[in-house]
mmCIF file of C-alpha atoms in Angstrom:
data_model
loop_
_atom_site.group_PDB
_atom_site.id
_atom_site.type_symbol
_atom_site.label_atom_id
_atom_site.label_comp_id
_atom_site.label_asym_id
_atom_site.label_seq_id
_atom_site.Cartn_x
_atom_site.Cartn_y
_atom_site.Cartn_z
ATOM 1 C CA UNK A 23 -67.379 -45.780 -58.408
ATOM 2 C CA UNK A 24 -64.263 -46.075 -56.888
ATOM 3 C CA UNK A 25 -61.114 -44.565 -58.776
ATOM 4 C CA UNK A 26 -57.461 -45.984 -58.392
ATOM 5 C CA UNK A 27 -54.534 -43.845 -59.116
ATOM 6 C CA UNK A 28 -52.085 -45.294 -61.534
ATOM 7 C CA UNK A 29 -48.577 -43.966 -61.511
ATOM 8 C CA UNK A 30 -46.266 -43.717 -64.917
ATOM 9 C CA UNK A 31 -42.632 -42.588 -63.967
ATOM 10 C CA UNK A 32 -40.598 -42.516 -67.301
ATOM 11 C CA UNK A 33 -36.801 -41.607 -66.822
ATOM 12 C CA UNK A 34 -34.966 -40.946 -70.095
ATOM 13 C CA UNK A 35 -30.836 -40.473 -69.616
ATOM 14 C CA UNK A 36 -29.334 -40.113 -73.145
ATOM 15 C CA UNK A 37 -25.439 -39.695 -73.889
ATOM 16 C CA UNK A 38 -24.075 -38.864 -77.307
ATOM 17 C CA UNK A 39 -21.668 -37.980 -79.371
ATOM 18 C CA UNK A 40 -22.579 -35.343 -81.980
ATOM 19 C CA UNK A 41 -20.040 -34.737 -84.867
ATOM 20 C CA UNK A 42 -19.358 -31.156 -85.738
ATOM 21 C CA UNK A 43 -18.550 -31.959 -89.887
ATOM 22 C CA UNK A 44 -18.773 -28.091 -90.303
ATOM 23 C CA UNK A 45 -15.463 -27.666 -88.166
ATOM 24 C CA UNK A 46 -13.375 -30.736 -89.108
ATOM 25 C CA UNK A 47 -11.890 -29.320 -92.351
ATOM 26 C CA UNK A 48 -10.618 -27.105 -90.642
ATOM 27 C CA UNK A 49 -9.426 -28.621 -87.729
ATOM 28 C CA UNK A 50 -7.347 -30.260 -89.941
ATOM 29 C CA UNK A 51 -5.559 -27.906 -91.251
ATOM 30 C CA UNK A 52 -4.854 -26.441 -87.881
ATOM 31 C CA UNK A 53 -3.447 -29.836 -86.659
ATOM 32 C CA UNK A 54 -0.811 -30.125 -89.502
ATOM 33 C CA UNK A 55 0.117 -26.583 -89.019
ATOM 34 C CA UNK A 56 0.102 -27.108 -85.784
ATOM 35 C CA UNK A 57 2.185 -30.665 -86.469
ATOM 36 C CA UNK A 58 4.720 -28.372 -88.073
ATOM 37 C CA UNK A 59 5.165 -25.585 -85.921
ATOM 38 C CA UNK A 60 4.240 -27.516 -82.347
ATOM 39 C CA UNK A 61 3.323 -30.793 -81.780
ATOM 40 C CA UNK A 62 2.278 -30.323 -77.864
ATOM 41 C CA UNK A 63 -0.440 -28.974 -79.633
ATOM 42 C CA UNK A 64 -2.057 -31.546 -81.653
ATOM 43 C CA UNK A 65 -4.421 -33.771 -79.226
ATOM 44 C CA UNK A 66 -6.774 -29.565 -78.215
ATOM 45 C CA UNK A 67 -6.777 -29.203 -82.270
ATOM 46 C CA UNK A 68 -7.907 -32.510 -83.138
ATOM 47 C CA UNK A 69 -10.948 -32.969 -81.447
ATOM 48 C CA UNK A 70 -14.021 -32.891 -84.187
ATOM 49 C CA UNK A 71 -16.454 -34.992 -81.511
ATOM 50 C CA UNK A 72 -18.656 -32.805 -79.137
ATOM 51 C CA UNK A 73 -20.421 -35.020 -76.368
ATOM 52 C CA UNK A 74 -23.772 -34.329 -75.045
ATOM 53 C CA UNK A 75 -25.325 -35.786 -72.076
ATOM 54 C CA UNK A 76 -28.811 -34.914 -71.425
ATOM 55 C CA UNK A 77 -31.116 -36.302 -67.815
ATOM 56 C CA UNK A 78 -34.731 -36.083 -68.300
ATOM 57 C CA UNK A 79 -37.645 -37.872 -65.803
ATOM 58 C CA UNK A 80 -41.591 -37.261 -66.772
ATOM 59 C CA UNK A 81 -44.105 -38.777 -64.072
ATOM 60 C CA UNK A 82 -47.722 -38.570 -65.151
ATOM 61 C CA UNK A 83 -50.573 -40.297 -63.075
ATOM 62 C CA UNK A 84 -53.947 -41.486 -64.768
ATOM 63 C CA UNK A 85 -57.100 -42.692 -62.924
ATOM 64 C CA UNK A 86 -58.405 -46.205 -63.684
ATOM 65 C CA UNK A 87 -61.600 -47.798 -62.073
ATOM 66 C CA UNK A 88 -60.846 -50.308 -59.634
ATOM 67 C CA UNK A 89 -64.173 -52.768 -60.839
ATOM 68 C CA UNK A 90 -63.282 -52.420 -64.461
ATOM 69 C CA UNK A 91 -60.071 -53.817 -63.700
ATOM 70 C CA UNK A 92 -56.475 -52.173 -65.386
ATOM 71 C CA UNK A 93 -57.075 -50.750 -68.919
ATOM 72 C CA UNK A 94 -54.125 -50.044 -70.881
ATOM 73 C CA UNK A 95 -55.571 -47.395 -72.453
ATOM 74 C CA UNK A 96 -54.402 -44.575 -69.898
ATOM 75 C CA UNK A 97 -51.228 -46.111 -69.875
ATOM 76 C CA UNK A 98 -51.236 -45.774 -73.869
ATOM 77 C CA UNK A 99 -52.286 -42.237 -73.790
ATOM 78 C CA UNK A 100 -49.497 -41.265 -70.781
ATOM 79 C CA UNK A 101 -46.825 -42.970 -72.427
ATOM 80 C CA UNK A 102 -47.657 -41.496 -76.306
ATOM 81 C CA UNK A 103 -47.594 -38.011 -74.591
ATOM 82 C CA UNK A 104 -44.621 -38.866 -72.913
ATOM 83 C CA UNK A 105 -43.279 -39.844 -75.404
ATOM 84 C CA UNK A 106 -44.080 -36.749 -77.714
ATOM 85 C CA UNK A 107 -42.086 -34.514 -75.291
ATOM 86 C CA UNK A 108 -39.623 -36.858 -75.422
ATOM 87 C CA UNK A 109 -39.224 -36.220 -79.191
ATOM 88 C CA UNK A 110 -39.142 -32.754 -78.934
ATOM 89 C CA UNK A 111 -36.560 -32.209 -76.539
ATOM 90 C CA UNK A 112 -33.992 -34.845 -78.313
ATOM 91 C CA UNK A 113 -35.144 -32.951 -81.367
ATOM 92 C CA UNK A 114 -33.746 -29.923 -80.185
ATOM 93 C CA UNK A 115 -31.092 -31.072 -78.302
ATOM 94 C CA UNK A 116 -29.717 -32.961 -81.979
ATOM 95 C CA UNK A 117 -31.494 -30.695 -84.210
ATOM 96 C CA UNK A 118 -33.113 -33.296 -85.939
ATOM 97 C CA UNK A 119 -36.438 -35.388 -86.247
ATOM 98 C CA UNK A 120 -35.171 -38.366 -84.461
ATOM 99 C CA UNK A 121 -37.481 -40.856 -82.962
ATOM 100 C CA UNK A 122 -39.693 -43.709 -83.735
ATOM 101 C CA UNK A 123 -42.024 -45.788 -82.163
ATOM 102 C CA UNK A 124 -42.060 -49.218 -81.629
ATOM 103 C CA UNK A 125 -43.531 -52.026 -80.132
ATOM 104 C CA UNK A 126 -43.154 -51.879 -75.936
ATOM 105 C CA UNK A 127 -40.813 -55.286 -74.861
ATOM 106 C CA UNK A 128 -43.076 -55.141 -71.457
ATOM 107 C CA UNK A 129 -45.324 -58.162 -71.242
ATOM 108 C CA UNK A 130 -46.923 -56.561 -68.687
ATOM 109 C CA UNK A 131 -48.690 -54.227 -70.957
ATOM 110 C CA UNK A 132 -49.448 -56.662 -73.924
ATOM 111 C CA UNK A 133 -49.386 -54.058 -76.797
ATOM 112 C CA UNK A 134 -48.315 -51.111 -75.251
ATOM 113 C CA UNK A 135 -45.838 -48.461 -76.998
ATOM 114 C CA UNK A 136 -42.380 -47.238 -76.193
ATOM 115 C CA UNK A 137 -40.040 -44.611 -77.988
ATOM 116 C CA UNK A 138 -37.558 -46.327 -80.055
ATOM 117 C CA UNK A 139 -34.983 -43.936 -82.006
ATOM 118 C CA UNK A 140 -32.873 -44.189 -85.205
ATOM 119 C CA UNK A 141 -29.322 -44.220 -84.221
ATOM 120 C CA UNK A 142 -27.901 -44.074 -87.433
ATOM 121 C CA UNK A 143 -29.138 -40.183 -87.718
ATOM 122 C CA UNK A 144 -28.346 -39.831 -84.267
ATOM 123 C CA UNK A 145 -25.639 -40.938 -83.190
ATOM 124 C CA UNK A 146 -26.862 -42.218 -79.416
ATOM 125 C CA UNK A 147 -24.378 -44.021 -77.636
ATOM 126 C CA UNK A 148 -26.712 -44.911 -74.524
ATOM 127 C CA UNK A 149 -30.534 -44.427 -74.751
ATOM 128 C CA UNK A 150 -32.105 -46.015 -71.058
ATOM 129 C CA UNK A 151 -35.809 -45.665 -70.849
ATOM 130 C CA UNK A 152 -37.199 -46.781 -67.183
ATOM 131 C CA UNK A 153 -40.520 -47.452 -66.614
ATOM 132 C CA UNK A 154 -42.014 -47.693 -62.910
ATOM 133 C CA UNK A 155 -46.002 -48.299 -61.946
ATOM 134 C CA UNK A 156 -47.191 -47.556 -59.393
ATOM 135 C CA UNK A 157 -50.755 -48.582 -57.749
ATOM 136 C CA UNK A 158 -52.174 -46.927 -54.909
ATOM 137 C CA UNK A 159 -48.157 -48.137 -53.517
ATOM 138 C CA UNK A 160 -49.711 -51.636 -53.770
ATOM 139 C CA UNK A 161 -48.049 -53.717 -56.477
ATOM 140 C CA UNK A 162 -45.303 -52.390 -58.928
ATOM 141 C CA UNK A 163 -43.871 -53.751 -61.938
ATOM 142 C CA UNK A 164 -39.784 -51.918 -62.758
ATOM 143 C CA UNK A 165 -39.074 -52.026 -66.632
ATOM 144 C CA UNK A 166 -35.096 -50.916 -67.607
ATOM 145 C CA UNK A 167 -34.714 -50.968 -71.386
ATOM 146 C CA UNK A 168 -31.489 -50.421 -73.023
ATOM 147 C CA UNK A 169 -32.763 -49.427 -76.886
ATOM 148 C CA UNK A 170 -29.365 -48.646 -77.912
ATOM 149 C CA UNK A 171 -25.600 -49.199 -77.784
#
């Protein structure tokens, strides 16, 4: 039987801001000595935001037959394992246990799954997940979804 190549290209670019609570206390303290002694120095002491910019693209191919038609169900298994080393890596890059799924807004993949995230424990400005298939070079369908900010 004939075999088709299916190509999943994910691209992931998150930006945030990450607050470092541990430091502010005493940031502040620094800026009103510092408000007191020297105010050219104020703006480097005040600064209790760290940003964090992180580029990540996964591309994963799965074979579906060409008389059985397209079934989802490679496309569900590429995407969930994308998607779990997507978790990971924003789990270490914030420290915490951050994502969710949720329901994929592509029609083109009826009930398909995409990696959602909880931006209150976050704090993700910009969260762009890009979806591109591929098949064979023949037909392609080019998702952008802003899930965030």
């Amino acid at each position: 039987m004939s075999q088709k190549e299916h190509y999943l290209s994910v691209a992931i670019d998150v930006e945030s801001v990450v607050s470092n609570e541990d430091s502010v206390a005493s940031d502040e303290e620094s800026v009103a000595s510092d408000m007191e002694s020297d105010a050219t120095d104020v703006e480097s002491d005040a600064t209790d935001m760290e940003f964090v910019a992180t580029d990540m693209e996964f591309i994963g191919i799965h074979q579906t037959s060409l008389a059985g038609g397209h079934s989802i169900e490679g496309c569900r298994a590429l995407k969930r394992e994308i998607g779990r080393m997507i978790q990971e890596i924003l789990t270490v890059v914030q420290n915490i246990d951050t994502t969710k799924v949720t329901q994929n807004l592509s029609p083109s993949h009826d009930n398909a799954r995409y990696m959602g995230n909880n931006e209150s424990s976050m704090g993700i400005q910009n969260l762009f997940i890009e979806g591109n298939v591929l098949d064979n070079g023949e037909s392609s369908s080019h998702d952008d979804v802003q899930i965030s900010g």
